[in-house]
Structure formats: structure tokens, C-alpha cells
């Protein structure tokens, strides 16, 4: 069995890793439609961590991606994402969630 690793950039926050994925998928599916930047989830490791995210961007091997927050999204996009992420988290029972922020994710399993 080989190991898998990836690096990505996303906007969001961590939610409890024991969140039921079927419930999560149902809540996300009923959420606001933001087209390409809809709310989704990302599992890190072997279900060690769970992220609620939008604007998920994989970083390819040997690629350098500048992380300049003002250039990654407009104020209007951030406001829409903040609202959609909060709406989803509250529906999952996580009203007391962290503020969304840009995340660099190194996934290794």
C-alpha cells in the first residue's frame, strides 16, 4: 500500500472530525448554491481532521502559489462564503465555530 499526499489551499475552518459524513453531505447539498465555490468538506489524514471549506484549490507537485489574501477573493466573495459556511455549520449544530480563514492543507496518509 502506498502513501498519498497532497497540498491545497482553501477558505474555511475545522469542524469536529467525528461529524457524520452522510449528514454533512445532506446539509451541504441543501445549502446555498455558490456555483464553483460551493461549501464542501475535506478530510485530512485518515479521518484525523475535518474541514468545512470553499474555494478549494489543489496545488500541484512542484508548483508555487503566492498566497496574497487580497488577490485570492473579493470582499463580496468573502462575505458570501462567510455566510454560507456559517449557515452550514449552524445546521450541523456547530454555531460556535472558528472564523473562516485561508488554510494551507498538507494531507498525508
N, CA and C atoms as an extended XYZ file, in Angstrom:
327
Properties=species:S:1:pos:R:3:atomname:S:1:resname:S:1:resid:I:1 pbc="F F F"
N         0.842       -1.174        0.000 N   UNK     1
C         0.000        0.000        0.000 CA  UNK     1
C         0.887        1.237        0.000 C   UNK     1
N         0.615        2.155       -0.894 N   UNK     2
C         1.406        3.368       -0.989 CA  UNK     2
C         0.835        4.476       -0.127 C   UNK     2
N         1.626        5.491        0.038 N   UNK     3
C         1.181        6.662        0.776 CA  UNK     3
C         0.695        7.712       -0.207 C   UNK     3
N        -0.202        8.549        0.247 N   UNK     4
C        -0.783        9.593       -0.574 CA  UNK     4
C        -0.528       10.915        0.117 C   UNK     4
N        -0.127       11.917       -0.642 N   UNK     5
C        -0.079       13.241       -0.047 CA  UNK     5
C        -0.434       14.288       -1.084 C   UNK     5
N        -1.007       15.361       -0.595 N   UNK     6
C        -1.398       16.457       -1.464 CA  UNK     6
C        -1.304       17.753       -0.675 C   UNK     6
N        -1.244       18.839       -1.411 N   UNK     7
C        -1.256       20.164       -0.805 CA  UNK     7
C        -2.362       20.950       -1.498 C   UNK     7
N        -3.098       21.710       -0.720 N   UNK     8
C        -4.173       22.513       -1.291 CA  UNK     8
C        -4.357       23.785       -0.475 C   UNK     8
N        -5.094       24.688       -1.048 N   UNK     9
C        -5.445       25.946       -0.411 CA  UNK     9
C        -6.967       26.019       -0.400 C   UNK     9
N        -7.537       26.401        0.728 N   UNK    10
C        -8.993       26.505        0.820 CA  UNK    10
C        -9.349       27.579        1.834 C   UNK    10
N       -10.591       28.021        1.794 N   UNK    11
C       -11.104       29.010        2.732 CA  UNK    11
C       -12.152       28.328        3.599 C   UNK    11
N       -11.955       28.357        4.916 N   UNK    12
C       -12.918       27.716        5.798 CA  UNK    12
C       -12.388       27.534        7.196 C   UNK    12
N       -12.834       26.456        7.856 N   UNK    13
C       -12.431       26.182        9.232 CA  UNK    13
C       -12.626       24.704        9.546 C   UNK    13
N       -12.052       24.301       10.667 N   UNK    14
C       -12.141       22.908       11.106 CA  UNK    14
C       -13.439       22.690       11.884 C   UNK    14
N       -14.048       21.526       11.658 N   UNK    15
C       -15.197       21.094       12.445 CA  UNK    15
C       -14.825       19.754       13.084 C   UNK    15
N       -15.587       19.293       14.070 N   UNK    16
C       -15.228       18.032       14.723 CA  UNK    16
C       -15.085       16.877       13.727 C   UNK    16
N       -14.013       16.126       13.885 N   UNK    17
C       -13.702       15.022       12.967 CA  UNK    17
C       -14.733       13.902       13.032 C   UNK    17
N       -15.492       13.830       14.114 N   UNK    18
C       -16.486       12.760       14.236 CA  UNK    18
C       -17.852       13.146       13.644 C   UNK    18
N       -17.902       14.249       12.914 N   UNK    19
C       -19.138       14.646       12.243 CA  UNK    19
C       -19.546       13.555       11.252 C   UNK    19
N       -20.810       13.174       11.279 N   UNK    20
C       -21.311       12.148       10.364 CA  UNK    20
C       -21.265       12.678        8.928 C   UNK    20
N       -20.527       11.979        8.060 N   UNK    21
C       -20.332       12.453        6.690 CA  UNK    21
C       -21.614       12.411        5.865 C   UNK    21
N       -22.501       11.464        6.123 N   UNK    22
C       -23.777       11.428        5.401 CA  UNK    22
C       -24.625       12.653        5.749 C   UNK    22
N       -24.660       12.989        7.035 N   UNK    23
C       -25.384       14.189        7.467 CA  UNK    23
C       -24.741       15.429        6.869 C   UNK    23
N       -23.420       15.473        6.893 N   UNK    24
C       -22.687       16.604        6.323 CA  UNK    24
C       -23.019       16.779        4.843 C   UNK    24
N       -23.000       15.690        4.090 N   UNK    25
C       -23.325       15.764        2.662 CA  UNK    25
C       -24.757       16.246        2.434 C   UNK    25
N       -25.676       15.791        3.277 N   UNK    26
C       -27.073       16.213        3.148 CA  UNK    26
C       -27.208       17.709        3.426 C   UNK    26
N       -26.573       18.186        4.482 N   UNK    27
C       -26.652       19.607        4.832 CA  UNK    27
C       -25.989       20.462        3.758 C   UNK    27
N       -24.842       20.031        3.268 N   UNK    28
C       -24.160       20.787        2.211 CA  UNK    28
C       -25.016       20.816        0.949 C   UNK    28
N       -25.637       19.696        0.622 N   UNK    29
C       -26.473       19.626       -0.573 CA  UNK    29
C       -27.688       20.524       -0.518 C   UNK    29
N       -28.154       20.830        0.692 N   UNK    30
C       -29.315       21.701        0.867 CA  UNK    30
C       -28.923       23.164        1.057 C   UNK    30
N       -27.623       23.441        1.039 N   UNK    31
C       -27.141       24.790        1.321 CA  UNK    31
C       -27.213       25.710        0.118 C   UNK    31
N       -26.737       26.944        0.298 N   UNK    32
C       -26.771       27.912       -0.797 CA  UNK    32
C       -25.869       27.479       -1.947 C   UNK    32
N       -26.305       27.730       -3.159 N   UNK    33
C       -25.536       27.364       -4.345 CA  UNK    33
C       -24.618       28.523       -4.720 C   UNK    33
N       -23.327       28.333       -4.500 N   UNK    34
C       -22.348       29.366       -4.819 CA  UNK    34
C       -21.599       29.029       -6.098 C   UNK    34
N       -22.178       28.167       -6.917 N   UNK    35
C       -21.561       27.695       -8.158 CA  UNK    35
C       -20.230       27.029       -7.865 C   UNK    35
N       -19.134       27.492       -8.467 N   UNK    36
C       -17.871       26.771       -8.326 CA  UNK    36
C       -17.297       26.841       -6.914 C   UNK    36
N       -17.754       27.781       -6.107 N   UNK    37
C       -17.215       27.933       -4.759 CA  UNK    37
C       -18.204       27.491       -3.689 C   UNK    37
N       -19.001       26.491       -3.988 N   UNK    38
C       -19.956       25.988       -3.006 CA  UNK    38
C       -19.233       25.444       -1.781 C   UNK    38
N       -19.948       25.382       -0.676 N   UNK    39
C       -19.396       24.813        0.550 CA  UNK    39
C       -19.208       23.315        0.359 C   UNK    39
N       -18.081       22.826        0.818 N   UNK    40
C       -17.787       21.406        0.770 CA  UNK    40
C       -17.005       21.003        2.002 C   UNK    40
N       -16.582       19.755        2.035 N   UNK    41
C       -15.762       19.318        3.162 CA  UNK    41
C       -14.512       18.631        2.633 C   UNK    41
N       -13.498       18.606        3.492 N   UNK    42
C       -12.226       17.980        3.130 CA  UNK    42
C       -11.733       17.195        4.343 C   UNK    42
N       -11.466       15.921        4.135 N   UNK    43
C       -10.944       15.060        5.199 CA  UNK    43
C        -9.422       15.097        5.128 C   UNK    43
N        -8.786       15.334        6.261 N   UNK    44
C        -7.328       15.399        6.331 CA  UNK    44
C        -6.827       14.173        7.084 C   UNK    44
N        -5.841       13.498        6.502 N   UNK    45
C        -5.311       12.283        7.119 CA  UNK    45
C        -6.325       11.158        7.024 C   UNK    45
N        -6.170       10.192        7.882 N   UNK    46
C        -7.112        9.070        7.936 CA  UNK    46
C        -8.282        9.447        8.838 C   UNK    46
N        -9.036       10.446        8.423 N   UNK    47
C       -10.161       10.987        9.187 CA  UNK    47
C        -9.708       11.621       10.499 C   UNK    47
N        -8.462       12.150       10.521 N   UNK    48
C        -7.935       12.807       11.714 CA  UNK    48
C        -8.554       14.188       11.923 C   UNK    48
N        -8.782       14.883       10.808 N   UNK    49
C        -9.331       16.236       10.878 CA  UNK    49
C       -10.347       16.400        9.756 C   UNK    49
N       -11.317       17.267        9.990 N   UNK    50
C       -12.373       17.509        9.012 CA  UNK    50
C       -12.544       19.017        8.849 C   UNK    50
N       -12.526       19.466        7.611 N   UNK    51
C       -12.625       20.890        7.320 CA  UNK    51
C       -13.903       21.187        6.548 C   UNK    51
N       -14.529       22.298        6.869 N   UNK    52
C       -15.649       22.827        6.107 CA  UNK    52
C       -15.067       23.975        5.291 C   UNK    52
N       -15.107       23.871        3.965 N   UNK    53
C       -14.351       24.809        3.134 CA  UNK    53
C       -15.109       25.238        1.876 C   UNK    53
N       -14.590       26.282        1.267 N   UNK    54
C       -14.971       26.706       -0.066 CA  UNK    54
C       -13.703       27.194       -0.762 C   UNK    54
N       -13.794       27.466       -2.041 N   UNK    55
C       -12.645       27.870       -2.876 CA  UNK    55
C       -11.472       26.910       -2.657 C   UNK    55
N       -11.769       25.631       -2.785 N   UNK    56
C       -10.749       24.587       -2.639 CA  UNK    56
C        -9.893       24.572       -3.902 C   UNK    56
N        -8.578       24.738       -3.726 N   UNK    57
C        -7.657       24.805       -4.856 CA  UNK    57
C        -6.492       23.854       -4.632 C   UNK    57
N        -6.425       22.759       -5.374 N   UNK    58
C        -5.271       21.860       -5.247 CA  UNK    58
C        -4.002       22.556       -5.744 C   UNK    58
N        -2.896       22.255       -5.095 N   UNK    59
C        -1.592       22.756       -5.527 CA  UNK    59
C        -0.833       21.567       -6.086 C   UNK    59
N        -0.476       21.661       -7.346 N   UNK    60
C         0.208       20.548       -7.998 CA  UNK    60
C         1.644       20.417       -7.499 C   UNK    60
N         2.190       19.234       -7.670 N   UNK    61
C         3.568       18.963       -7.280 CA  UNK    61
C         4.509       19.956       -7.966 C   UNK    61
N         5.445       20.467       -7.201 N   UNK    62
C         6.460       21.417       -7.673 CA  UNK    62
C         5.869       22.740       -8.151 C   UNK    62
N         4.674       23.060       -7.733 N   UNK    63
C         4.042       24.325       -8.090 CA  UNK    63
C         4.169       25.293       -6.922 C   UNK    63
N         4.401       26.549       -7.219 N   UNK    64
C         4.455       27.597       -6.208 CA  UNK    64
C         3.241       28.498       -6.423 C   UNK    64
N         2.461       28.675       -5.366 N   UNK    65
C         1.267       29.505       -5.445 CA  UNK    65
C         1.413       30.650       -4.449 C   UNK    65
N         1.460       31.891       -4.929 N   UNK    66
C         1.537       33.005       -3.986 CA  UNK    66
C         0.236       33.107       -3.185 C   UNK    66
N         0.353       33.311       -1.894 N   UNK    67
C        -0.822       33.438       -1.036 CA  UNK    67
C        -0.930       34.907       -0.621 C   UNK    67
N        -1.673       35.651       -1.406 N   UNK    68
C        -1.900       37.072       -1.152 CA  UNK    68
C        -3.405       37.228       -0.957 C   UNK    68
N        -3.856       37.254        0.303 N   UNK    69
C        -5.295       37.223        0.578 CA  UNK    69
C        -6.118       38.224       -0.231 C   UNK    69
N        -5.622       39.448       -0.393 N   UNK    70
C        -6.388       40.456       -1.135 CA  UNK    70
C        -6.583       40.077       -2.597 C   UNK    70
N        -5.735       39.192       -3.114 N   UNK    71
C        -5.840       38.781       -4.508 CA  UNK    71
C        -6.565       37.440       -4.677 C   UNK    71
N        -6.816       36.741       -3.573 N   UNK    72
C        -7.466       35.436       -3.657 CA  UNK    72
C        -8.980       35.529       -3.781 C   UNK    72
N        -9.551       36.583       -3.229 N   UNK    73
C       -11.007       36.737       -3.274 CA  UNK    73
C       -11.379       38.182       -2.986 C   UNK    73
N       -12.504       38.585       -3.530 N   UNK    74
C       -13.004       39.940       -3.276 CA  UNK    74
C       -13.720       39.985       -1.924 C   UNK    74
N       -13.952       41.185       -1.443 N   UNK    75
C       -14.687       41.365       -0.192 CA  UNK    75
C       -16.089       40.759       -0.317 C   UNK    75
N       -16.714       40.928       -1.466 N   UNK    76
C       -18.060       40.368       -1.679 CA  UNK    76
C       -18.033       38.840       -1.651 C   UNK    76
N       -17.012       38.233       -2.278 N   UNK    77
C       -16.896       36.768       -2.251 CA  UNK    77
C       -16.697       36.275       -0.825 C   UNK    77
N       -15.807       36.928       -0.079 N   UNK    78
C       -15.557       36.518        1.304 CA  UNK    78
C       -16.830       36.616        2.141 C   UNK    78
N       -17.589       37.681        1.961 N   UNK    79
C       -18.840       37.845        2.715 CA  UNK    79
C       -19.828       36.728        2.379 C   UNK    79
N       -19.940       36.381        1.103 N   UNK    80
C       -20.849       35.299        0.695 CA  UNK    80
C       -20.382       33.970        1.267 C   UNK    80
N       -19.088       33.713        1.223 N   UNK    81
C       -18.546       32.454        1.756 CA  UNK    81
C       -18.723       32.386        3.265 C   UNK    81
N       -18.432       33.505        3.965 N   UNK    82
C       -18.607       33.528        5.419 CA  UNK    82
C       -20.041       33.165        5.782 C   UNK    82
N       -20.986       33.748        5.071 N   UNK    83
C       -22.401       33.484        5.332 CA  UNK    83
C       -22.756       32.025        5.044 C   UNK    83
N       -22.295       31.502        3.913 N   UNK    84
C       -22.607       30.115        3.537 CA  UNK    84
C       -21.952       29.115        4.487 C   UNK    84
N       -20.711       29.371        4.881 N   UNK    85
C       -20.024       28.477        5.821 CA  UNK    85
C       -20.721       28.496        7.181 C   UNK    85
N       -21.094       29.699        7.649 N   UNK    86
C       -21.792       29.813        8.928 CA  UNK    86
C       -23.137       29.097        8.866 C   UNK    86
N       -23.887       29.296        7.800 N   UNK    87
C       -25.189       28.654        7.625 CA  UNK    87
C       -25.053       27.132        7.716 C   UNK    87
N       -24.047       26.603        7.037 N   UNK    88
C       -23.837       25.152        7.037 CA  UNK    88
C       -23.426       24.663        8.419 C   UNK    88
N       -22.488       25.364        9.055 N   UNK    89
C       -22.022       24.959       10.387 CA  UNK    89
C       -23.158       24.984       11.405 C   UNK    89
N       -23.977       26.014       11.360 N   UNK    90
C       -25.108       26.113       12.296 CA  UNK    90
C       -26.078       24.956       12.073 C   UNK    90
N       -26.354       24.613       10.820 N   UNK    91
C       -27.256       23.489       10.529 CA  UNK    91
C       -26.684       22.161       11.011 C   UNK    91
N       -25.361       22.088       11.116 N   UNK    92
C       -24.716       20.875       11.635 CA  UNK    92
C       -24.652       20.869       13.161 C   UNK    92
N       -25.060       21.977       13.790 N   UNK    93
C       -25.013       22.072       15.244 CA  UNK    93
C       -23.730       22.684       15.768 C   UNK    93
N       -22.980       23.361       14.901 N   UNK    94
C       -21.700       23.962       15.299 CA  UNK    94
C       -21.765       25.480       15.189 C   UNK    94
N       -22.694       26.081       15.922 N   UNK    95
C       -22.845       27.539       15.875 CA  UNK    95
C       -21.609       28.251       16.411 C   UNK    95
N       -20.894       27.605       17.315 N   UNK    96
C       -19.701       28.206       17.923 CA  UNK    96
C       -18.452       27.726       17.185 C   UNK    96
N       -18.367       28.044       15.909 N   UNK    97
C       -17.248       27.599       15.076 CA  UNK    97
C       -16.205       28.709       14.947 C   UNK    97
N       -14.979       28.356       14.553 N   UNK    98
C       -13.952       29.382       14.333 CA  UNK    98
C       -14.328       30.284       13.154 C   UNK    98
N       -13.726       31.452       13.110 N   UNK    99
C       -13.903       32.335       11.959 CA  UNK    99
C       -13.250       31.697       10.739 C   UNK    99
N       -13.864       31.802        9.571 N   UNK   100
C       -13.220       31.276        8.364 CA  UNK   100
C       -11.923       32.026        8.073 C   UNK   100
N       -10.975       31.299        7.499 N   UNK   101
C        -9.699       31.900        7.096 CA  UNK   101
C        -9.099       31.054        5.996 C   UNK   101
N        -8.074       31.568        5.369 N   UNK   102
C        -7.363       30.798        4.350 CA  UNK   102
C        -6.549       29.714        5.028 C   UNK   102
N        -6.615       28.511        4.492 N   UNK   103
C        -5.919       27.354        5.051 CA  UNK   103
C        -5.009       26.742        3.992 C   UNK   103
N        -3.771       26.483        4.363 N   UNK   104
C        -2.878       25.679        3.532 CA  UNK   104
C        -2.938       24.283        4.128 C   UNK   104
N        -3.329       23.308        3.322 N   UNK   105
C        -3.600       21.956        3.816 CA  UNK   105
C        -2.595       20.984        3.214 C   UNK   105
N        -1.802       20.345        4.071 N   UNK   106
C        -0.909       19.268        3.622 CA  UNK   106
C        -1.535       17.971        4.108 C   UNK   106
N        -2.062       17.225        3.185 N   UNK   107
C        -2.758       15.983        3.505 CA  UNK   107
C        -1.831       14.816        3.211 C   UNK   107
N        -1.537       14.021        4.229 N   UNK   108
C        -0.597       12.903        4.099 CA  UNK   108
C        -1.186       11.694        4.789 C   UNK   108
N        -1.418       10.642        4.016 N   UNK   109
C        -1.953        9.421        4.630 CA  UNK   109
C        -1.416        8.207        3.922 C   UNK   109
